[in-house]
Amino acid sequence: MGEKPNQANSVSPSATSAAPAGSKSSDLLSRHFSIRSLKLKTKEQELLLRVTVLCLVYVLAFITRLFSVLRYESMIHEFDPYFNYRTTLFLTEKGFYEFWNWFDSESWYPLGRIIGGTLYPGLMVTAALIYWTLKVLRFAVHIREVCVLTAPFFASNTTLVAYFFGKEIWDSGAGLVAAALIAICPGYISRSVAGSYDNEGVAIFALIFTFYLFVKAVNTGSLAWSLASAFGYFYMVSAWGGYVFIINLIPLYVLVLLITGRYSMRLYVAYNSMYILGMLLAMQIRFVGFQHVQSGEHMAAMGVFFLLQVFYFLDWVKHQLNDTKLFQAFLRITVTSAVVVGALALGVGTASGYISPWTGRFYSLLDPTYAKDHIPIIASVSEHQPTAWSSFMFDFQILLFLFPAGLYFCFKRLSDATIFIVMYGLTSMYFAGVMVRLILVATPAVCLISAIAVSATIKNLTQVLRAKPKIVHSCSSKGGSSAKTSSKGLLDQSQPIGKNGAIALLFGAFYLLSKYATHCTWVTSEAYSSPSIVLAARGAHGNRVIFDDYREAYFWLRQNTPPDAKVMSWWDYGYQITAMGNRTVIVDNNTWNNTHIATVGRAMSSYEDEAYEIMRSLDVSYVLVVFGGVTGYSSDDINKFLWMVRIGGGVFPVIKEPDYLVNGNYRVDKGAAPKMLNCLMYKLSYYRFGELTTEYGKPPGYDRARGVEIGNKDIKLEFLEEAFTTSNWIVRIYKVKPPKNRW
Amino acid sequence: MVSKIPSLAALIPLFLLLASTVADSDLAAELLALQSRSESGVIHLDDRAVSRFLTSPKTPRPYSLLIFFDAEHLHDKAELRLTTLKNEFALVSSSFIANNQHNPTVRSKLFFCDIEFKESQSTFGLFGVKSLPHIRLVGPDLKSPKDSDQMDQADLSRLAESMAAFVESKTKLSVGPIARPPLVSKMQFIFMVAVLLICTPFIIRRILAGDTLLHDKKVWLFGAVFVYFFSVGGTMHNIIRNMPMFLPDRNDPSRLIFFYQGSGMQLGAEGFAVGCLYTVVGLLLALVTHALVRVRNRSVQRFIMIIALFISFWAVKKVVYLDNWKTGYRVHAFWPSSWN
């Protein structure tokens, strides 16, 4: 990023020198206007090409993410972005200090939530800054448009960083390819299309920016770069909880460098300043606070920091002592005592409770089976599922084939920078295998490593093409082309591929890359651009049918319920209800209080009278359920119901999963478990559904999402009454009746 | 435990001789004595013992029996998980005894037993056990063994913990936390730490000298490719979900399914096959650009080259085809609409 203006400046004089040369004075004309002056030098040509390509990639990365705006409209997608949008709105209206000290009483009723202290403010502040800048420049935009386009904008910036990163670890060719690959890579697009206003949108930019600056700092050993990387890290910490990946990967990288004997002063400077400054800066984020010195997840970084001091100290002593034997003895004593002291400190810290143990999410990354057995709330989220190979294929396509080749190239030309990218690639690849959502973190690494493979291969091939005519004159020029193969001049005579072979291979490479482009465009357009708040389906005649039920329901809530109404729903819809319906919710997507969520799960899975007690105690006035039986929408509450039971049963043992199953099967038809047929969720979902014919030739009460006729068609509600059902029955809202008169 | 069974079996007739007139409370005492002879506290029953402790005493009996129905000849059938479940059952038993050490009245309320199919077929008939794994709880008031509570598949799903939950919900006795034996015993752990501490200085010295296995680039390269292969093949998915390598076909049990259609799930063999295809292409590319140039013979070079190209092409095609088949997506390009 930092170099970008220089590049642009350096290209403009060369361009202007060519253009006005013809139009200005005749003296200049006679002197300069010749074919030669119009013709740029090879270096300038290359620069011009490079900048043009980069600009095109920059634009491409932006426009490829606009499918959703074109297909639907400019709106915020999914669940979490609605919270981010709501907070950004608050920030722009009330200012930063109000935002920082905001206690939100509209969510997690009756507990409330300290927003300022429990979020990563990076995204909101970024969007607000963009908004204020635009306002200063007199562009009258709505804050929503800014939010919608923040992610694509940062995706474009990521391509620039990818270019510089690629240039740093390999060469500018690899950088260009990396920029192009990452611009359209579905793994990244999945979280950065227009409208997906989520932390990841800016965090991936911050992530590879930090990495780039750190690698630059290690390569140069300059304080300025390490300072910059500390600030990059600060931005990352402010934007996303995934910063834990950085604070563990960088120490791991330093450790590997130490073990492989690549310790250097450059490394010492880069790591120390980055760690200390980055830590101090990160503490300014309230949500992170003192975790850098208190949480087990950050201890690796601190351990490596002290280890580095030991290394430095030993180096200094070695310099002072000339006696090797004495030094060996000294070395043994120091290292042993250092290790013992470190282990003791860690042990004492953990035992005394000063250092908190690892969180469940972190633990489940190291031992992937942990979450499945112990933390249902983590295991229930669909983006926390382990990744099947087809998901990798879907998100990376040919990059997967190029990745091992890129690894091989990196190992062939091992340097501090390539070691870093290899480690980044492998660790993130492993984590991507554990959780689907972490494919996102792996994407930049995969793009960079694949870019090395593509660039190195194509470079070799084109060099073969060019060097061929000269083979008669000299062999030495060709020696340069295959110098990377580390073969001697003699071996060069036996080029494995002649000119024809090279052409064929080049065509193959372009075929593959164009396949990649096709794939990415298709995936972006068809799979990753649906807002999920508005559903689209194909009608019987192949036309598009739009279900806008969610917004219908939320606006109904906004306009027809008292402002202090409390809405109970499963936590997935909490953010949307507060943001769009402007009503208080019991639980939302910030799953910070498991007991509260379990209480809602318990209410949903109890009989109506028991549920009524719970709802009274929570002051619930409306219950909202999502139901897909009419439209065939499969991610509705009935399909999520088992998780409600599991989470509820995890805290309240009265709720038992087997009560809702028949021989281990989850059913809603006549053979369903009696408790299932009479629990609140079932009643609310299927109330009056038995009267409705959903499909021709099927009996009334035929559930299209599960393909069965429901088991309980005669549902009577005693303590609730239907308040509103959207046009396609996707959202159903019930009013909790007031208690009966007692006299 | 296996060595204990003959001795116990020999003891039971002895008890039977003695026990024609003993009261109920003595039965419980006998069971306690039998229990103390087994390491985990699981009592091995046979037909006679069942009649003595279960069918002949008048209800209400002073104790409940939790019976694990075992069949040794089925232990090698992995899908039944009999050995795992039996071990877990023993774990619940030993935890129950350990947690109620100082509470003899609770201890004599519930006994864990197992019955072997080959020895006691009539008991299997008595309970009407047709399939394994099968665990039954016979409460104190129960007259007919057929009415006893059976543990569901769901109760077995989380092994010892869910078994204990089942017992607690049915008998109202507290089993308490399950005490799993640690992976390494305390002595082993201390020994390992000691060895590690002694080794550390030597290792660090070698690291400083720069001649460990870790300094070999090839080791790292192989490790890296392995991690790659491991991840992209979805192996983590298989470990977390406990996926089998292949499934028998539902319509035709003699055929096996290696590839599962549907994007959210995959089988073990599938992941390995695809992972290999990925890795082969990448490594061939590296081989062609770096190793093949050292081959002197030109025609050999060309031959290998063509083969490598062919294999790569085939592998890419195959994976793309498999992916389309699995996910059901049809990827196509978008042309300008004026071209149509």
Short mmCIF file of C-alpha atoms in Angstrom, two decimals, chain A residues 181-394:
data_model
loop_
_atom_site.label_atom_id
_atom_site.label_comp_id
_atom_site.label_asym_id
_atom_site.label_seq_id
_atom_site.Cartn_x
_atom_site.Cartn_y
_atom_site.Cartn_z
CA LEU A 181 -6.41 -14.74 -8.12
CA ILE A 182 -7.54 -13.24 -4.85
CA ALA A 183 -9.77 -10.72 -6.57
CA ILE A 184 -12.14 -13.43 -7.72
CA CYS A 185 -11.43 -16.31 -5.34
CA PRO A 186 -14.80 -17.63 -4.10
CA GLY A 187 -13.38 -18.42 -0.68
CA TYR A 188 -12.95 -14.72 -0.11
CA ILE A 189 -15.96 -13.54 -2.05
CA SER A 190 -18.22 -15.61 0.17
CA ARG A 191 -17.64 -13.10 2.97
CA SER A 192 -17.14 -9.91 1.03
CA VAL A 193 -19.96 -9.51 -1.46
CA ALA A 194 -21.77 -6.21 -1.41
CA GLY A 195 -24.11 -6.24 1.55
CA SER A 196 -22.25 -8.72 3.68
CA TYR A 197 -21.26 -6.05 6.13
CA ASP A 198 -19.33 -8.22 8.54
CA ASN A 199 -16.07 -8.03 10.42
CA GLU A 200 -14.39 -10.47 8.05
CA GLY A 201 -14.82 -8.03 5.20
CA VAL A 202 -12.21 -5.67 6.57
CA ALA A 203 -10.41 -8.24 8.71
CA ILE A 204 -8.97 -10.22 5.80
CA PHE A 205 -7.50 -7.02 4.45
CA ALA A 206 -6.07 -6.25 7.89
CA LEU A 207 -4.80 -9.79 8.25
CA ILE A 208 -2.71 -9.96 5.12
CA PHE A 209 -1.70 -6.34 5.50
CA THR A 210 -0.24 -7.16 8.91
CA PHE A 211 1.45 -10.23 7.54
CA TYR A 212 2.87 -8.31 4.62
CA LEU A 213 4.26 -5.59 6.87
CA PHE A 214 5.73 -8.12 9.24
CA VAL A 215 7.42 -10.06 6.46
CA LYS A 216 8.73 -6.79 5.11
CA ALA A 217 10.03 -5.95 8.57
CA VAL A 218 11.77 -9.32 8.87
CA ASN A 219 13.28 -8.94 5.42
CA THR A 220 14.57 -5.44 6.02
CA GLY A 221 15.01 -5.42 9.77
CA SER A 222 13.76 -1.86 9.76
CA LEU A 223 12.02 -0.35 12.73
CA ALA A 224 9.66 1.59 10.50
CA TRP A 225 8.21 -1.53 8.93
CA SER A 226 7.82 -3.29 12.26
CA LEU A 227 6.10 -0.25 13.65
CA ALA A 228 3.78 -0.30 10.66
CA SER A 229 3.05 -3.96 11.22
CA ALA A 230 2.22 -3.25 14.87
CA PHE A 231 -0.35 -0.73 13.67
CA GLY A 232 -1.65 -3.20 11.12
CA TYR A 233 -2.04 -5.64 13.96
CA PHE A 234 -3.89 -3.03 15.97
CA TYR A 235 -6.34 -2.54 13.14
CA MET A 236 -6.82 -6.29 12.89
CA VAL A 237 -7.45 -6.57 16.64
CA SER A 238 -9.99 -3.81 16.42
CA ALA A 239 -11.77 -5.53 13.58
CA TRP A 240 -12.03 -9.25 14.22
CA GLY A 241 -11.54 -11.93 16.86
CA GLY A 242 -9.48 -13.82 14.32
CA TYR A 243 -6.49 -11.73 15.37
CA VAL A 244 -5.69 -14.67 17.67
CA PHE A 245 -4.50 -16.40 14.53
CA ILE A 246 -1.90 -13.66 13.96
CA ILE A 247 -0.70 -13.59 17.52
CA ASN A 248 -0.12 -17.34 17.37
CA LEU A 249 1.14 -17.71 13.83
CA ILE A 250 3.84 -15.05 14.09
CA PRO A 251 5.43 -16.52 17.24
CA LEU A 252 5.22 -19.95 15.66
CA TYR A 253 7.00 -18.59 12.63
CA VAL A 254 9.68 -16.99 14.78
CA LEU A 255 10.07 -20.25 16.66
CA VAL A 256 10.53 -22.19 13.43
CA LEU A 257 13.13 -19.69 12.28
CA LEU A 258 14.94 -20.10 15.59
CA ILE A 259 14.82 -23.89 15.39
CA THR A 260 16.05 -23.98 11.81
CA GLY A 261 18.92 -21.72 12.75
CA ARG A 262 17.72 -18.63 10.92
CA TYR A 263 17.94 -16.31 13.89
CA SER A 264 19.02 -12.85 12.86
CA MET A 265 19.07 -9.32 14.15
CA ARG A 266 16.38 -8.44 11.60
CA LEU A 267 14.07 -11.00 13.15
CA TYR A 268 14.86 -9.73 16.62
CA VAL A 269 13.98 -6.16 15.78
CA ALA A 270 10.89 -7.05 13.80
CA TYR A 271 9.34 -9.37 16.34
CA ASN A 272 10.14 -7.44 19.48
CA SER A 273 8.87 -4.09 18.34
CA MET A 274 5.85 -5.62 16.65
CA TYR A 275 4.95 -7.69 19.70
CA ILE A 276 5.42 -5.02 22.37
CA LEU A 277 3.81 -2.21 20.44
CA GLY A 278 1.10 -4.39 19.01
CA MET A 279 0.27 -5.68 22.46
CA LEU A 280 0.09 -2.21 23.98
CA LEU A 281 -2.07 -0.98 21.12
CA ALA A 282 -4.35 -3.99 21.27
CA MET A 283 -5.02 -3.34 24.94
CA GLN A 284 -6.78 -0.15 23.92
CA ILE A 285 -9.62 -2.21 22.50
CA ARG A 286 -11.92 -2.77 25.44
CA PHE A 287 -13.17 -6.13 24.29
CA VAL A 288 -9.62 -7.45 24.19
CA GLY A 289 -8.36 -5.64 27.26
CA PHE A 290 -5.64 -7.37 29.19
CA GLN A 291 -6.04 -10.66 27.39
CA HIS A 292 -2.61 -10.33 25.88
CA VAL A 293 -1.04 -10.86 29.26
CA GLN A 294 -3.78 -12.88 30.86
CA SER A 295 -5.21 -15.37 28.43
CA GLY A 296 -3.67 -18.72 27.61
CA GLU A 297 -4.22 -18.13 23.91
CA HIS A 298 -1.71 -15.30 23.90
CA MET A 299 0.95 -16.96 26.01
CA ALA A 300 2.76 -18.47 23.05
CA ALA A 301 3.61 -14.99 21.84
CA MET A 302 4.93 -13.98 25.22
CA GLY A 303 6.95 -17.18 25.56
CA VAL A 304 8.59 -16.61 22.18
CA PHE A 305 9.30 -13.03 23.13
CA PHE A 306 11.27 -14.15 26.19
CA LEU A 307 12.95 -16.91 24.20
CA LEU A 308 14.14 -14.31 21.73
CA GLN A 309 15.68 -12.34 24.58
CA VAL A 310 17.48 -15.48 25.72
CA PHE A 311 18.81 -15.96 22.21
CA TYR A 312 20.02 -12.43 22.06
CA PHE A 313 21.62 -12.69 25.48
CA LEU A 314 23.39 -15.90 24.51
CA ASP A 315 24.66 -14.32 21.34
CA TRP A 316 26.07 -11.48 23.35
CA VAL A 317 27.72 -13.79 25.89
CA LYS A 318 29.18 -15.86 23.07
CA HIS A 319 30.63 -12.69 21.70
CA GLN A 320 32.12 -11.81 25.09
CA LEU A 321 33.43 -15.24 25.98
CA ASN A 322 36.09 -16.65 23.77
CA ASP A 323 36.24 -20.01 25.46
CA THR A 324 33.85 -22.41 23.69
CA LYS A 325 33.83 -24.94 26.52
CA LEU A 326 32.89 -22.33 29.03
CA PHE A 327 30.22 -21.11 26.67
CA GLN A 328 28.77 -24.60 26.25
CA ALA A 329 28.41 -25.00 29.99
CA PHE A 330 26.93 -21.56 30.29
CA LEU A 331 24.54 -22.31 27.45
CA ARG A 332 23.29 -25.45 29.07
CA ILE A 333 22.65 -23.76 32.39
CA THR A 334 20.92 -20.73 30.91
CA VAL A 335 18.67 -22.64 28.57
CA THR A 336 17.62 -25.16 31.18
CA SER A 337 16.91 -22.52 33.78
CA ALA A 338 15.06 -20.39 31.22
CA VAL A 339 12.83 -23.29 30.25
CA VAL A 340 12.22 -24.20 33.89
CA VAL A 341 11.42 -20.63 34.88
CA GLY A 342 9.08 -20.25 31.91
CA ALA A 343 7.24 -23.48 32.69
CA LEU A 344 7.01 -22.55 36.36
CA ALA A 345 5.63 -19.11 35.58
CA LEU A 346 3.04 -20.56 33.24
CA GLY A 347 2.07 -23.20 35.79
CA VAL A 348 1.79 -20.72 38.65
CA GLY A 349 -0.12 -18.26 36.47
CA THR A 350 -2.63 -20.88 35.37
CA ALA A 351 -3.02 -22.39 38.84
CA SER A 352 -3.58 -19.03 40.49
CA GLY A 353 -6.15 -18.14 37.87
CA TYR A 354 -4.20 -15.18 36.61
CA ILE A 355 -3.82 -16.72 33.18
CA SER A 356 -7.19 -17.85 31.93
CA PRO A 357 -7.35 -21.22 30.21
CA TRP A 358 -8.15 -21.51 26.54
CA THR A 359 -11.63 -20.69 25.33
CA GLY A 360 -13.83 -23.38 23.86
CA ARG A 361 -13.56 -22.05 20.34
CA PHE A 362 -9.78 -22.04 20.44
CA TYR A 363 -9.67 -25.43 22.04
CA SER A 364 -11.94 -26.90 19.43
CA LEU A 365 -9.46 -25.85 16.75
CA LEU A 366 -6.65 -27.81 18.34
CA ASP A 367 -8.77 -30.79 19.30
CA PRO A 368 -11.54 -30.70 16.73
CA THR A 369 -13.71 -33.31 18.38
CA TYR A 370 -13.92 -31.21 21.55
CA ALA A 371 -16.76 -28.91 20.47
CA LYS A 372 -18.92 -31.74 19.24
CA ASP A 373 -18.95 -33.36 22.65
CA HIS A 374 -18.85 -30.38 24.96
CA ILE A 375 -20.15 -27.13 23.49
CA PRO A 376 -23.37 -27.56 21.54
CA ILE A 377 -23.67 -23.84 20.97
CA ILE A 378 -20.48 -23.86 18.93
CA ALA A 379 -21.22 -27.16 17.24
CA SER A 380 -24.70 -26.03 16.21
CA VAL A 381 -23.60 -23.16 13.98
CA SER A 382 -23.51 -24.23 10.37
CA GLU A 383 -20.34 -22.33 9.58
CA HIS A 384 -18.53 -24.20 12.36
CA GLN A 385 -19.00 -27.56 10.68
CA PRO A 386 -15.95 -29.47 9.49
CA THR A 387 -15.14 -29.09 5.82
CA ALA A 388 -15.75 -31.78 3.25
CA TRP A 389 -13.50 -31.90 0.21
CA SER A 390 -16.20 -30.59 -2.06
CA SER A 391 -16.26 -27.31 -0.11
CA PHE A 392 -12.55 -26.85 -0.74
CA MET A 393 -13.10 -27.55 -4.39
CA PHE A 394 -15.99 -25.15 -4.48
#
